[in-house]
Amino acid sequence: MLDTITIDGLKVAYETSGKGRPLILMHGWGCDHTTVASVAATASATHTVYSLDLPGFGQSDEPAEPWTPERYALMLRSFVERLGLEKPALAGHSYGGRVAIVYASMWADEVDRVVLIDAAGVKPRRHLSYYIKVYSFKAWKWMLRLTLGRRRAEERIERERARRGSADYRAASPVMRATMSVSVNDDLCRFMPSIKAPTLLMWGETDTATPLRDAHIMERLIPDSGLVIMPGAGHYSFLDSPARFAAVLSSFLSSK
C-alpha cells in the first residue's frame, strides 16, 4: 500500500517497510519503487525504509518543467523535513544515485550513510564520432528552422530526437525527455568530495549503462567510500547477484 505526500504541488508516492533508523531508497530511470523491492526487503531488517516513486515515475506526479538532480534533491529535502526523518541513510540505484549524491553533498552533516548502486553521476566519456553527430544535428536543426519556420521545425526535430534516442528516451514524455537530457550532461563529480557520510559503492562487473570506470572515479572522489564489485552482474546488480548483494548491504547497514 502506497502512501502519498504533496510537495510543491506534486503528489509523491512512497512505500514504508521495516523498523529502525530511516533509510530513503530511490530507483533508477524509467523504473519505480517496485524495481528495488529486493533492496528494500534487505534494508528493512535494520531500517525503516521509505522507497520513493521519484516525481515523473510510478505513482508520483510529473513535474511541470524539466528537473535537474539538484531539484530532485530539494524535493527530497522537503520529504525528509515533512516526515521528520532524523539523519536518514540514502540508497539510490542508477538515476536515484544522482539524487543521493547531490543530497549527501548539500546536507553532508545530516546523512547517516550512503549506498550507491550502479549509480549515475559521472559524465560519459565522449569520442570524436559523438561530437560529429551532435554538431551535425545542431546544423540540421538550424537549417530546418530557417526553411520550415520555428513551429513546424520544432515538431520535426522532436520526432527525430525520439527516433534517435534510447528506449528510455523514446518512452518518456517531453518534460522527462528534457530532464533526462539535462541530467546525462550534468557531471556530478563536483559534489562528491563534499560527501561526509560513509559510502558503499555496489557495482555490477559488466555494467554498460554506468560502467565500472564511473565507480572507480566515485571511489576516488568520495572521501569515506569503498567499492564492492558483483562478478558477472550488470546494471541491475541487486537482481543479477541477489545473495551476494544482500549480504554486503546487510553488513554495511548494520555496522556502527
Coordinates of N, CA and C in Angstrom, one line a residue:
M1 N 0.9 -1.2 0.0 CA 0.0 0.0 0.0 C 0.9 1.2 0.0
L2 N 0.7 2.1 -1.0 CA 1.5 3.3 -1.1 C 0.9 4.4 -0.3
D3 N 1.7 5.2 0.4 CA 1.3 6.5 1.0 C 1.7 7.6 0.0
T4 N 1.1 8.7 0.2 CA 1.4 9.9 -0.7 C 1.6 11.1 0.2
I5 N 2.4 12.1 -0.3 CA 2.6 13.3 0.3 C 2.7 14.4 -0.8
T6 N 2.2 15.6 -0.5 CA 2.2 16.6 -1.6 C 3.4 17.6 -1.3
I7 N 4.3 17.7 -2.2 CA 5.4 18.6 -2.1 C 5.5 19.5 -3.3
D8 N 5.4 20.8 -3.0 CA 5.4 21.8 -4.0 C 4.3 21.5 -5.1
G9 N 3.2 21.1 -4.6 CA 2.0 20.9 -5.5 C 2.1 19.5 -6.2
L10 N 3.1 18.7 -6.0 CA 3.2 17.4 -6.7 C 2.9 16.3 -5.7
K11 N 2.1 15.3 -6.1 CA 1.9 14.1 -5.3 C 3.1 13.2 -5.4
V12 N 3.7 12.9 -4.3 CA 4.9 12.0 -4.3 C 4.5 10.7 -3.5
A13 N 4.6 9.6 -4.2 CA 4.2 8.3 -3.6 C 5.4 7.6 -3.0
Y14 N 5.1 6.9 -2.0 CA 6.2 6.1 -1.3 C 5.7 4.9 -0.5
E15 N 6.5 3.9 -0.4 CA 6.1 2.7 0.4 C 7.0 2.6 1.6
T16 N 6.5 2.3 2.8 CA 7.2 2.2 4.0 C 7.3 0.8 4.4
S17 N 8.5 0.3 4.9 CA 8.6 -1.0 5.4 C 9.7 -1.1 6.4
G18 N 9.7 -2.1 7.3 CA 10.7 -2.3 8.3 C 10.6 -1.4 9.5
K19 N 11.6 -1.5 10.3 CA 11.6 -0.8 11.6 C 13.1 -0.4 11.9
G20 N 13.2 0.8 12.5 CA 14.6 1.2 12.9 C 14.9 2.6 12.3
R21 N 16.2 2.9 12.2 CA 16.6 4.2 11.7 C 16.1 4.4 10.2
P22 N 15.9 5.6 9.8 CA 15.3 5.8 8.5 C 16.3 5.6 7.4
L23 N 15.8 5.0 6.3 CA 16.6 4.9 5.0 C 15.7 5.2 3.9
I24 N 16.1 6.1 3.0 CA 15.4 6.5 1.8 C 16.0 5.8 0.6
L25 N 15.1 5.1 -0.1 CA 15.6 4.3 -1.2 C 15.0 4.9 -2.5
M26 N 15.9 5.1 -3.5 CA 15.4 5.7 -4.8 C 15.8 4.8 -6.0
H27 N 14.9 4.6 -6.8 CA 15.0 3.8 -8.0 C 15.7 4.5 -9.2
G28 N 16.0 3.8 -10.3 CA 16.6 4.3 -11.4 C 15.6 4.8 -12.5
W29 N 16.2 5.4 -13.5 CA 15.4 6.0 -14.6 C 14.4 4.9 -15.2
G30 N 13.2 5.4 -15.5 CA 12.2 4.5 -16.1 C 11.6 3.4 -15.2
C31 N 12.0 3.5 -13.9 CA 11.5 2.4 -13.0 C 10.6 3.1 -11.9
D32 N 10.3 2.3 -10.9 CA 9.6 2.8 -9.7 C 10.0 2.0 -8.5
H33 N 9.3 2.2 -7.4 CA 9.8 1.6 -6.2 C 9.8 0.1 -6.2
T34 N 8.9 -0.5 -7.1 CA 8.8 -2.0 -7.2 C 10.1 -2.6 -7.7
T35 N 10.9 -1.8 -8.6 CA 12.1 -2.3 -9.2 C 13.1 -2.7 -8.1
V36 N 13.2 -1.8 -7.0 CA 14.2 -2.0 -6.0 C 13.6 -2.7 -4.7
A37 N 12.5 -3.5 -4.9 CA 11.8 -4.1 -3.8 C 12.7 -5.0 -3.0
S38 N 13.6 -5.7 -3.7 CA 14.5 -6.7 -3.0 C 15.5 -5.9 -2.2
V39 N 15.9 -4.7 -2.6 CA 16.8 -3.9 -1.8 C 16.1 -3.4 -0.6
A40 N 14.8 -3.0 -0.7 CA 14.0 -2.6 0.4 C 13.8 -3.7 1.4
A41 N 13.6 -4.9 0.9 CA 13.4 -6.1 1.8 C 14.7 -6.3 2.6
T42 N 15.8 -6.2 2.0 CA 17.1 -6.4 2.8 C 17.3 -5.3 3.8
A43 N 17.1 -4.1 3.4 CA 17.4 -2.9 4.2 C 16.4 -2.8 5.4
S44 N 15.1 -3.4 5.2 CA 14.1 -3.3 6.2 C 14.4 -4.1 7.4
A45 N 15.4 -5.0 7.4 CA 15.8 -5.8 8.5 C 16.4 -4.9 9.6
T46 N 17.0 -3.8 9.2 CA 17.7 -2.9 10.1 C 17.2 -1.5 10.1
H47 N 16.4 -1.1 9.1 CA 15.9 0.3 9.0 C 14.5 0.3 8.6
T48 N 13.9 1.5 8.9 CA 12.6 1.8 8.3 C 12.9 2.4 7.0
V49 N 12.4 1.7 5.9 CA 12.7 2.1 4.5 C 11.6 2.8 3.9
Y50 N 11.9 4.0 3.4 CA 11.0 4.8 2.6 C 11.4 4.7 1.1
S51 N 10.7 3.9 0.4 CA 11.0 3.6 -1.0 C 10.1 4.5 -1.9
L52 N 10.8 5.5 -2.5 CA 10.0 6.5 -3.3 C 9.8 6.2 -4.7
D53 N 8.6 6.7 -5.2 CA 8.5 6.9 -6.7 C 8.9 8.3 -6.9
L54 N 10.1 8.5 -7.5 CA 10.5 9.9 -7.8 C 9.5 10.6 -8.7
P55 N 9.3 11.9 -8.6 CA 8.4 12.6 -9.5 C 8.7 12.4 -10.9
G56 N 7.6 12.0 -11.7 CA 7.8 11.7 -13.1 C 7.8 10.2 -13.3
F57 N 7.7 9.4 -12.2 CA 7.8 7.9 -12.3 C 6.8 7.3 -11.4
G58 N 6.4 6.1 -11.8 CA 5.4 5.3 -10.9 C 4.2 6.1 -10.7
Q59 N 3.8 6.1 -9.4 CA 2.5 6.8 -9.0 C 2.7 8.2 -8.6
S60 N 3.9 8.8 -8.7 CA 4.1 10.2 -8.4 C 3.8 11.1 -9.6
D61 N 3.4 12.3 -9.3 CA 3.1 13.3 -10.4 C 4.4 13.6 -11.1
E62 N 4.2 14.0 -12.4 CA 5.3 14.5 -13.2 C 5.5 16.0 -13.0
P63 N 6.7 16.5 -12.9 CA 6.9 17.9 -12.8 C 6.4 18.7 -14.0
A64 N 6.1 19.9 -13.8 CA 5.6 20.7 -14.9 C 6.7 21.2 -15.9
E65 N 7.9 21.1 -15.4 CA 9.1 21.5 -16.2 C 10.2 20.6 -15.9
P66 N 11.2 20.6 -16.8 CA 12.4 19.7 -16.6 C 13.1 19.9 -15.2
W67 N 13.4 18.8 -14.5 CA 14.1 18.9 -13.3 C 15.6 18.5 -13.4
T68 N 16.5 19.2 -12.7 CA 17.9 18.8 -12.6 C 18.0 17.8 -11.3
P69 N 19.1 17.1 -11.2 CA 19.3 16.4 -10.0 C 19.2 17.2 -8.7
E70 N 19.7 18.5 -8.8 CA 19.6 19.4 -7.6 C 18.1 19.6 -7.3
R71 N 17.3 19.7 -8.3 CA 15.8 20.0 -8.0 C 15.2 18.7 -7.3
Y72 N 15.6 17.5 -7.8 CA 15.2 16.3 -7.1 C 15.7 16.3 -5.6
A73 N 16.9 16.7 -5.4 CA 17.4 16.8 -4.0 C 16.6 17.7 -3.2
L74 N 16.2 18.8 -3.7 CA 15.4 19.8 -2.9 C 14.1 19.2 -2.6
M75 N 13.5 18.4 -3.5 CA 12.2 17.7 -3.2 C 12.5 16.7 -2.1
L76 N 13.6 16.0 -2.1 CA 13.9 15.0 -1.1 C 14.1 15.7 0.2
R77 N 14.7 16.9 0.2 CA 14.9 17.6 1.5 C 13.5 17.9 2.1
S78 N 12.5 18.3 1.3 CA 11.2 18.6 1.8 C 10.6 17.4 2.3
F79 N 10.8 16.2 1.6 CA 10.2 14.9 2.1 C 10.8 14.6 3.5
V80 N 12.1 14.8 3.7 CA 12.7 14.5 5.0 C 12.2 15.4 6.1
E81 N 12.0 16.7 5.8 CA 11.5 17.6 6.8 C 10.1 17.4 7.1
R82 N 9.3 17.1 6.1 CA 7.8 16.9 6.3 C 7.6 15.6 7.1
L83 N 8.4 14.6 6.9 CA 8.2 13.4 7.7 C 9.0 13.3 9.0
G84 N 9.8 14.4 9.2 CA 10.5 14.4 10.4 C 11.6 13.4 10.6
L85 N 12.2 13.0 9.5 CA 13.2 12.0 9.5 C 14.6 12.5 9.9
E86 N 15.2 11.9 10.9 CA 16.4 12.4 11.5 C 17.6 11.7 11.0
K87 N 18.5 12.4 10.3 CA 19.7 11.9 9.7 C 19.5 10.5 9.0
P88 N 18.7 10.5 7.9 CA 18.5 9.3 7.2 C 19.7 8.8 6.4
A89 N 19.7 7.5 6.2 CA 20.6 6.9 5.3 C 20.0 7.0 3.9
L90 N 20.8 7.0 2.8 CA 20.3 7.2 1.5 C 20.8 6.0 0.6
A91 N 19.9 5.5 -0.2 CA 20.3 4.4 -1.1 C 19.7 4.7 -2.5
G92 N 20.5 4.7 -3.5 CA 20.0 5.0 -4.9 C 20.6 4.2 -5.9
H93 N 19.7 3.7 -6.8 CA 20.2 2.9 -8.0 C 20.2 3.8 -9.2
S94 N 21.2 3.8 -10.0 CA 21.3 4.5 -11.2 C 20.9 6.0 -11.1
Y95 N 19.8 6.4 -11.7 CA 19.4 7.8 -11.5 C 19.1 8.2 -10.1
G96 N 18.6 7.3 -9.3 CA 18.4 7.6 -7.8 C 19.7 7.8 -7.2
G97 N 20.8 7.3 -7.7 CA 22.1 7.6 -7.2 C 22.5 9.0 -7.4
R98 N 22.1 9.6 -8.5 CA 22.3 11.0 -8.7 C 21.8 11.9 -7.6
V99 N 20.5 11.6 -7.3 CA 19.8 12.4 -6.2 C 20.5 12.2 -4.9
A100 N 20.9 11.0 -4.6 CA 21.6 10.7 -3.3 C 22.9 11.4 -3.3
I101 N 23.7 11.5 -4.4 CA 25.0 12.2 -4.4 C 24.8 13.7 -4.1
V102 N 23.8 14.3 -4.7 CA 23.6 15.7 -4.5 C 23.1 16.0 -3.1
Y103 N 22.2 15.2 -2.6 CA 21.6 15.4 -1.3 C 22.7 15.2 -0.2
A104 N 23.5 14.2 -0.4 CA 24.5 13.9 0.6 C 25.7 14.9 0.6
S105 N 25.8 15.6 -0.5 CA 26.8 16.7 -0.5 C 26.2 18.0 0.1
M106 N 25.0 18.3 -0.3 CA 24.3 19.6 0.2 C 24.0 19.6 1.7
W107 N 23.6 18.4 2.2 CA 23.3 18.3 3.6 C 24.2 17.2 4.2
A108 N 25.5 17.4 4.1 CA 26.5 16.4 4.4 C 26.5 16.0 5.8
D109 N 26.2 16.9 6.8 CA 26.2 16.5 8.2 C 24.9 15.9 8.6
E110 N 23.9 15.8 7.7 CA 22.6 15.3 8.1 C 22.2 13.9 7.4
V111 N 23.3 13.2 7.0 CA 23.1 11.9 6.3 C 23.9 10.9 7.1
D112 N 23.3 9.8 7.4 CA 24.0 8.8 8.2 C 25.0 8.0 7.4
R113 N 24.5 7.5 6.2 CA 25.4 6.7 5.3 C 24.7 6.7 4.0
V114 N 25.5 6.3 3.0 CA 25.0 6.4 1.6 C 25.4 5.0 0.9
V115 N 24.4 4.5 0.1 CA 24.6 3.3 -0.7 C 24.4 3.7 -2.2
L116 N 25.4 3.7 -3.0 CA 25.2 4.0 -4.4 C 25.3 2.7 -5.2
I117 N 24.2 2.4 -5.9 CA 24.1 1.1 -6.6 C 24.1 1.3 -8.1
D118 N 25.2 0.9 -8.8 CA 25.4 1.2 -10.2 C 24.9 2.6 -10.5
A119 N 25.4 3.5 -9.8 CA 24.9 4.9 -9.8 C 25.3 5.7 -11.0
A120 N 24.5 6.6 -11.5 CA 24.8 7.6 -12.5 C 25.4 8.8 -11.8
G121 N 26.1 9.6 -12.5 CA 26.6 10.9 -11.9 C 27.9 11.3 -12.6
V122 N 28.6 10.4 -13.2 CA 29.8 10.7 -13.9 C 29.5 10.9 -15.4
K123 N 29.9 12.1 -16.0 CA 29.6 12.3 -17.4 C 30.3 11.3 -18.3
P124 N 29.5 10.7 -19.2 CA 30.1 9.7 -20.1 C 31.3 10.2 -20.8
R125 N 32.3 9.4 -21.1 CA 33.4 9.7 -21.9 C 33.0 9.8 -23.4
R126 N 33.2 10.9 -24.0 CA 32.8 11.1 -25.4 C 33.9 10.9 -26.4
H127 N 33.6 10.2 -27.5 CA 34.5 10.1 -28.6 C 34.3 11.1 -29.7
L128 N 35.2 11.2 -30.6 CA 35.1 12.2 -31.7 C 33.8 12.0 -32.5
S129 N 33.4 10.8 -32.7 CA 32.2 10.5 -33.5 C 31.0 11.0 -32.9
Y130 N 31.0 11.1 -31.5 CA 29.8 11.6 -30.8 C 29.7 13.1 -31.1
Y131 N 30.8 13.9 -31.1 CA 30.7 15.3 -31.3 C 30.4 15.6 -32.8
I132 N 30.9 14.8 -33.7 CA 30.5 15.0 -35.1 C 29.0 14.9 -35.2
K133 N 28.4 13.8 -34.6 CA 27.0 13.6 -34.7 C 26.2 14.7 -34.1
V134 N 26.6 15.2 -32.9 CA 25.9 16.3 -32.2 C 25.9 17.6 -33.0
Y135 N 27.1 18.0 -33.5 CA 27.2 19.2 -34.2 C 26.5 19.1 -35.6
S136 N 26.5 18.0 -36.2 CA 25.7 17.8 -37.4 C 24.2 18.0 -37.2
F137 N 23.8 17.4 -36.0 CA 22.4 17.5 -35.7 C 22.0 19.0 -35.4
K138 N 22.9 19.7 -34.8 CA 22.7 21.2 -34.5 C 22.6 22.0 -35.8
A139 N 23.4 21.6 -36.7 CA 23.4 22.3 -38.0 C 22.1 22.0 -38.8
W140 N 21.7 20.8 -38.7 CA 20.4 20.4 -39.3 C 19.2 21.1 -38.7
K141 N 19.2 21.2 -37.4 CA 18.1 22.0 -36.7 C 18.1 23.4 -37.2
W142 N 19.3 24.1 -37.3 CA 19.3 25.5 -37.7 C 18.8 25.6 -39.1
M143 N 19.1 24.7 -40.0 CA 18.6 24.8 -41.4 C 17.1 24.5 -41.4
L144 N 16.6 23.6 -40.6 CA 15.2 23.3 -40.6 C 14.4 24.5 -40.2
R145 N 14.9 25.2 -39.1 CA 14.1 26.4 -38.6 C 14.1 27.5 -39.7
L146 N 15.2 27.5 -40.4 CA 15.3 28.6 -41.5 C 14.4 28.3 -42.6
T147 N 14.2 27.0 -43.0 CA 13.3 26.7 -44.1 C 11.9 26.4 -43.8
L148 N 11.6 25.9 -42.6 CA 10.2 25.5 -42.3 C 9.5 26.4 -41.3
G149 N 10.3 27.3 -40.7 CA 9.7 28.1 -39.6 C 9.8 27.4 -38.3
R150 N 9.7 28.1 -37.2 CA 10.0 27.6 -35.8 C 9.0 26.5 -35.4
R151 N 7.7 26.7 -35.6 CA 6.7 25.7 -35.1 C 6.9 24.4 -35.8
R152 N 6.8 24.4 -37.1 CA 7.0 23.1 -37.9 C 8.3 22.5 -37.7
A153 N 9.4 23.3 -37.6 CA 10.7 22.8 -37.4 C 10.8 22.0 -36.0
E154 N 10.2 22.6 -35.0 CA 10.3 22.0 -33.6 C 9.6 20.7 -33.6
E155 N 8.4 20.6 -34.3 CA 7.7 19.3 -34.4 C 8.6 18.2 -35.1
R156 N 9.2 18.6 -36.1 CA 10.1 17.7 -36.9 C 11.3 17.3 -36.0
I157 N 11.9 18.3 -35.3 CA 13.0 18.0 -34.5 C 12.7 17.0 -33.4
E158 N 11.5 17.2 -32.7 CA 11.1 16.4 -31.6 C 10.9 14.9 -32.1
R159 N 10.3 14.8 -33.3 CA 10.2 13.4 -33.8 C 11.5 12.8 -34.1
E160 N 12.5 13.5 -34.6 CA 13.8 13.0 -34.9 C 14.5 12.6 -33.6
R161 N 14.4 13.5 -32.6 CA 15.0 13.2 -31.3 C 14.5 11.8 -30.7
A162 N 13.1 11.7 -30.8 CA 12.5 10.5 -30.3 C 13.0 9.2 -31.1
R163 N 13.2 9.4 -32.4 CA 13.6 8.3 -33.2 C 15.0 7.9 -32.9
R164 N 15.9 8.9 -32.7 CA 17.3 8.6 -32.4 C 17.6 8.2 -31.0
G165 N 16.8 8.6 -30.1 CA 17.0 8.4 -28.7 C 17.0 6.9 -28.2
S166 N 17.4 6.7 -27.0 CA 17.4 5.4 -26.4 C 15.9 5.0 -26.1
A167 N 15.7 3.7 -25.7 CA 14.4 3.2 -25.4 C 13.8 4.1 -24.3
D168 N 14.6 4.4 -23.2 CA 14.1 5.2 -22.1 C 13.7 6.6 -22.6
Y169 N 14.5 7.1 -23.5 CA 14.2 8.5 -24.0 C 12.9 8.5 -24.8
R170 N 12.7 7.5 -25.7 CA 11.5 7.4 -26.5 C 10.3 7.2 -25.7
A171 N 10.4 6.4 -24.6 CA 9.2 6.1 -23.8 C 8.8 7.3 -22.9
A172 N 9.7 8.3 -22.7 CA 9.4 9.4 -21.8 C 8.6 10.5 -22.4
S173 N 7.9 11.3 -21.6 CA 7.2 12.5 -22.0 C 8.2 13.5 -22.4
P174 N 7.7 14.6 -23.1 CA 8.6 15.7 -23.5 C 9.3 16.3 -22.2
V175 N 8.6 16.5 -21.1 CA 9.3 17.0 -19.9 C 10.3 16.1 -19.4
M176 N 10.0 14.8 -19.3 CA 11.0 13.9 -18.8 C 12.2 13.6 -19.8
R177 N 11.9 13.8 -21.1 CA 13.0 13.7 -22.0 C 14.0 14.8 -21.8
A178 N 13.4 16.0 -21.5 CA 14.3 17.2 -21.3 C 15.1 17.0 -20.0
T179 N 14.4 16.4 -19.0 CA 15.0 16.1 -17.7 C 16.2 15.1 -17.9
M180 N 15.9 14.1 -18.7 CA 17.0 13.1 -19.0 C 18.2 13.7 -19.7
S181 N 17.9 14.6 -20.7 CA 19.0 15.2 -21.4 C 19.8 16.1 -20.5
V182 N 19.2 16.9 -19.6 CA 19.9 17.8 -18.7 C 20.8 16.9 -17.8
S183 N 20.2 15.8 -17.3 CA 20.9 15.0 -16.3 C 22.1 14.3 -16.8
V184 N 21.9 13.7 -18.0 CA 23.0 13.0 -18.6 C 24.3 13.8 -18.8
N185 N 24.0 15.1 -19.1 CA 25.1 16.0 -19.4 C 25.6 16.8 -18.2
D186 N 25.1 16.4 -17.0 CA 25.5 17.1 -15.8 C 26.4 16.2 -15.0
D187 N 27.7 16.6 -15.0 CA 28.7 15.8 -14.3 C 28.7 16.2 -12.8
L188 N 28.4 15.2 -12.0 CA 28.2 15.4 -10.5 C 29.5 15.2 -9.7
C189 N 30.6 15.1 -10.4 CA 31.8 14.9 -9.7 C 32.2 16.0 -8.7
R190 N 31.7 17.2 -9.1 CA 31.9 18.4 -8.2 C 31.3 18.2 -6.8
F191 N 30.2 17.4 -6.7 CA 29.6 17.2 -5.4 C 30.3 16.2 -4.6
M192 N 30.9 15.2 -5.2 CA 31.4 14.0 -4.5 C 32.4 14.3 -3.3
P193 N 33.3 15.2 -3.5 CA 34.3 15.4 -2.4 C 33.6 16.0 -1.1
S194 N 32.4 16.5 -1.2 CA 31.8 17.1 0.0 C 30.9 16.1 0.8
I195 N 30.8 14.9 0.3 CA 30.1 13.9 1.0 C 30.9 13.4 2.2
K196 N 30.3 13.5 3.4 CA 31.0 13.1 4.6 C 30.6 11.7 5.1
A197 N 29.4 11.3 4.7 CA 28.9 10.0 5.3 C 29.6 8.8 4.7
P198 N 29.8 7.8 5.5 CA 30.4 6.5 4.9 C 29.6 6.1 3.7
T199 N 30.2 5.7 2.6 CA 29.5 5.5 1.4 C 30.0 4.1 0.8
L200 N 29.0 3.3 0.5 CA 29.2 2.0 -0.1 C 28.8 2.1 -1.6
L201 N 29.8 1.7 -2.4 CA 29.5 1.6 -3.9 C 29.4 0.2 -4.2
M202 N 28.2 -0.2 -4.8 CA 27.9 -1.6 -5.2 C 27.7 -1.6 -6.7
W203 N 28.5 -2.4 -7.4 CA 28.6 -2.3 -8.9 C 28.6 -3.6 -9.6
G204 N 27.9 -3.7 -10.7 CA 28.0 -4.9 -11.5 C 29.2 -4.8 -12.3
E205 N 29.9 -5.9 -12.4 CA 31.2 -6.0 -13.1 C 31.1 -5.7 -14.6
T206 N 29.9 -6.1 -15.2 CA 29.7 -5.9 -16.6 C 28.7 -4.8 -16.9
D207 N 28.5 -3.9 -16.0 CA 27.6 -2.8 -16.2 C 28.0 -2.0 -17.4
T208 N 27.2 -1.8 -18.4 CA 27.5 -0.9 -19.5 C 26.8 0.4 -19.5
A209 N 25.7 0.5 -18.7 CA 25.0 1.8 -18.6 C 25.8 2.8 -17.7
T210 N 26.3 2.3 -16.6 CA 27.2 3.2 -15.8 C 28.4 2.3 -15.5
P211 N 29.4 2.3 -16.4 CA 30.5 1.4 -16.4 C 31.3 1.5 -15.1
L212 N 32.1 0.4 -14.9 CA 32.9 0.3 -13.7 C 33.9 1.5 -13.6
R213 N 34.3 2.1 -14.7 CA 35.1 3.3 -14.7 C 34.5 4.3 -13.8
D214 N 33.2 4.5 -13.9 CA 32.5 5.5 -13.0 C 32.6 5.2 -11.6
A215 N 32.5 3.9 -11.2 CA 32.6 3.5 -9.8 C 34.0 3.9 -9.3
H216 N 35.0 3.6 -10.0 CA 36.4 3.9 -9.6 C 36.6 5.4 -9.4
I217 N 36.0 6.2 -10.3 CA 36.0 7.7 -10.1 C 35.3 8.1 -8.8
M218 N 34.2 7.6 -8.6 CA 33.4 7.9 -7.4 C 34.2 7.5 -6.1
E219 N 34.8 6.3 -6.2 CA 35.6 5.8 -5.0 C 36.8 6.8 -4.7
R220 N 37.3 7.3 -5.8 CA 38.5 8.2 -5.6 C 38.0 9.6 -5.0
L221 N 36.8 10.0 -5.5 CA 36.4 11.4 -5.1 C 35.6 11.5 -3.8
I222 N 34.9 10.4 -3.4 CA 34.1 10.4 -2.2 C 35.1 10.0 -1.0
P223 N 35.3 10.8 0.0 CA 36.3 10.6 1.0 C 36.2 9.2 1.7
D224 N 35.1 8.9 2.3 CA 34.9 7.7 3.1 C 34.1 6.7 2.3
S225 N 34.7 6.1 1.2 CA 33.9 5.2 0.4 C 34.7 4.0 0.1
G226 N 33.9 2.9 -0.2 CA 34.5 1.6 -0.6 C 33.7 1.0 -1.7
L227 N 34.3 0.3 -2.6 CA 33.7 -0.3 -3.7 C 33.6 -1.8 -3.6
V228 N 32.4 -2.4 -3.8 CA 32.3 -3.8 -3.9 C 31.7 -4.2 -5.3
I229 N 32.4 -5.0 -6.0 CA 32.1 -5.4 -7.4 C 31.4 -6.7 -7.4
M230 N 30.2 -6.8 -8.1 CA 29.5 -8.0 -8.2 C 29.9 -8.8 -9.5
P231 N 30.7 -9.9 -9.4 CA 31.2 -10.6 -10.6 C 30.0 -11.0 -11.5
G232 N 30.2 -10.8 -12.7 CA 29.2 -11.2 -13.7 C 27.9 -10.4 -13.8
A233 N 27.7 -9.5 -12.8 CA 26.4 -8.7 -12.8 C 26.5 -7.5 -13.7
G234 N 25.3 -7.1 -14.1 CA 25.2 -5.9 -15.0 C 24.7 -4.7 -14.2
H235 N 23.9 -3.9 -14.9 CA 23.5 -2.6 -14.3 C 22.5 -2.8 -13.2
Y236 N 21.8 -3.9 -13.1 CA 20.9 -4.2 -12.0 C 21.6 -5.3 -11.2
S237 N 22.7 -4.9 -10.5 CA 23.5 -5.8 -9.8 C 22.7 -6.5 -8.6
F238 N 21.7 -5.8 -8.1 CA 20.9 -6.4 -7.0 C 20.0 -7.5 -7.5
L239 N 19.7 -7.5 -8.8 CA 18.9 -8.6 -9.3 C 19.8 -9.7 -9.9
D240 N 20.9 -9.3 -10.4 CA 21.8 -10.3 -11.1 C 22.6 -11.1 -10.1
S241 N 22.9 -10.5 -8.9 CA 23.6 -11.2 -7.9 C 23.0 -11.0 -6.5
P242 N 21.7 -11.5 -6.3 CA 20.9 -11.2 -5.2 C 21.5 -11.6 -3.8
A243 N 22.1 -12.8 -3.7 CA 22.6 -13.3 -2.4 C 23.8 -12.5 -2.0
R244 N 24.7 -12.3 -2.9 CA 25.9 -11.5 -2.6 C 25.6 -10.1 -2.3
F245 N 24.7 -9.5 -3.1 CA 24.3 -8.1 -2.8 C 23.7 -8.0 -1.5
A246 N 22.7 -8.8 -1.1 CA 22.1 -8.7 0.2 C 23.0 -8.9 1.3
A247 N 24.0 -9.8 1.2 CA 25.0 -10.0 2.3 C 25.8 -8.7 2.5
V248 N 26.3 -8.1 1.4 CA 27.1 -6.9 1.5 C 26.3 -5.8 2.1
L249 N 25.1 -5.6 1.6 CA 24.3 -4.5 2.0 C 23.9 -4.6 3.5
S250 N 23.6 -5.8 3.9 CA 23.2 -6.0 5.3 C 24.4 -5.7 6.2
S251 N 25.6 -6.1 5.9 CA 26.8 -5.9 6.7 C 27.0 -4.4 6.8
F252 N 26.9 -3.7 5.7 CA 27.2 -2.2 5.7 C 26.1 -1.5 6.6
L253 N 24.8 -1.8 6.4 CA 23.8 -1.1 7.1 C 23.8 -1.4 8.6
S254 N 24.3 -2.6 9.0 CA 24.3 -3.0 10.4 C 25.6 -2.6 11.1
S255 N 26.5 -2.1 10.4 CA 27.8 -1.6 11.0 C 27.6 -0.3 11.8
K256 N 28.4 -0.1 12.8 CA 28.3 1.1 13.6 C 29.0 2.3 12.9

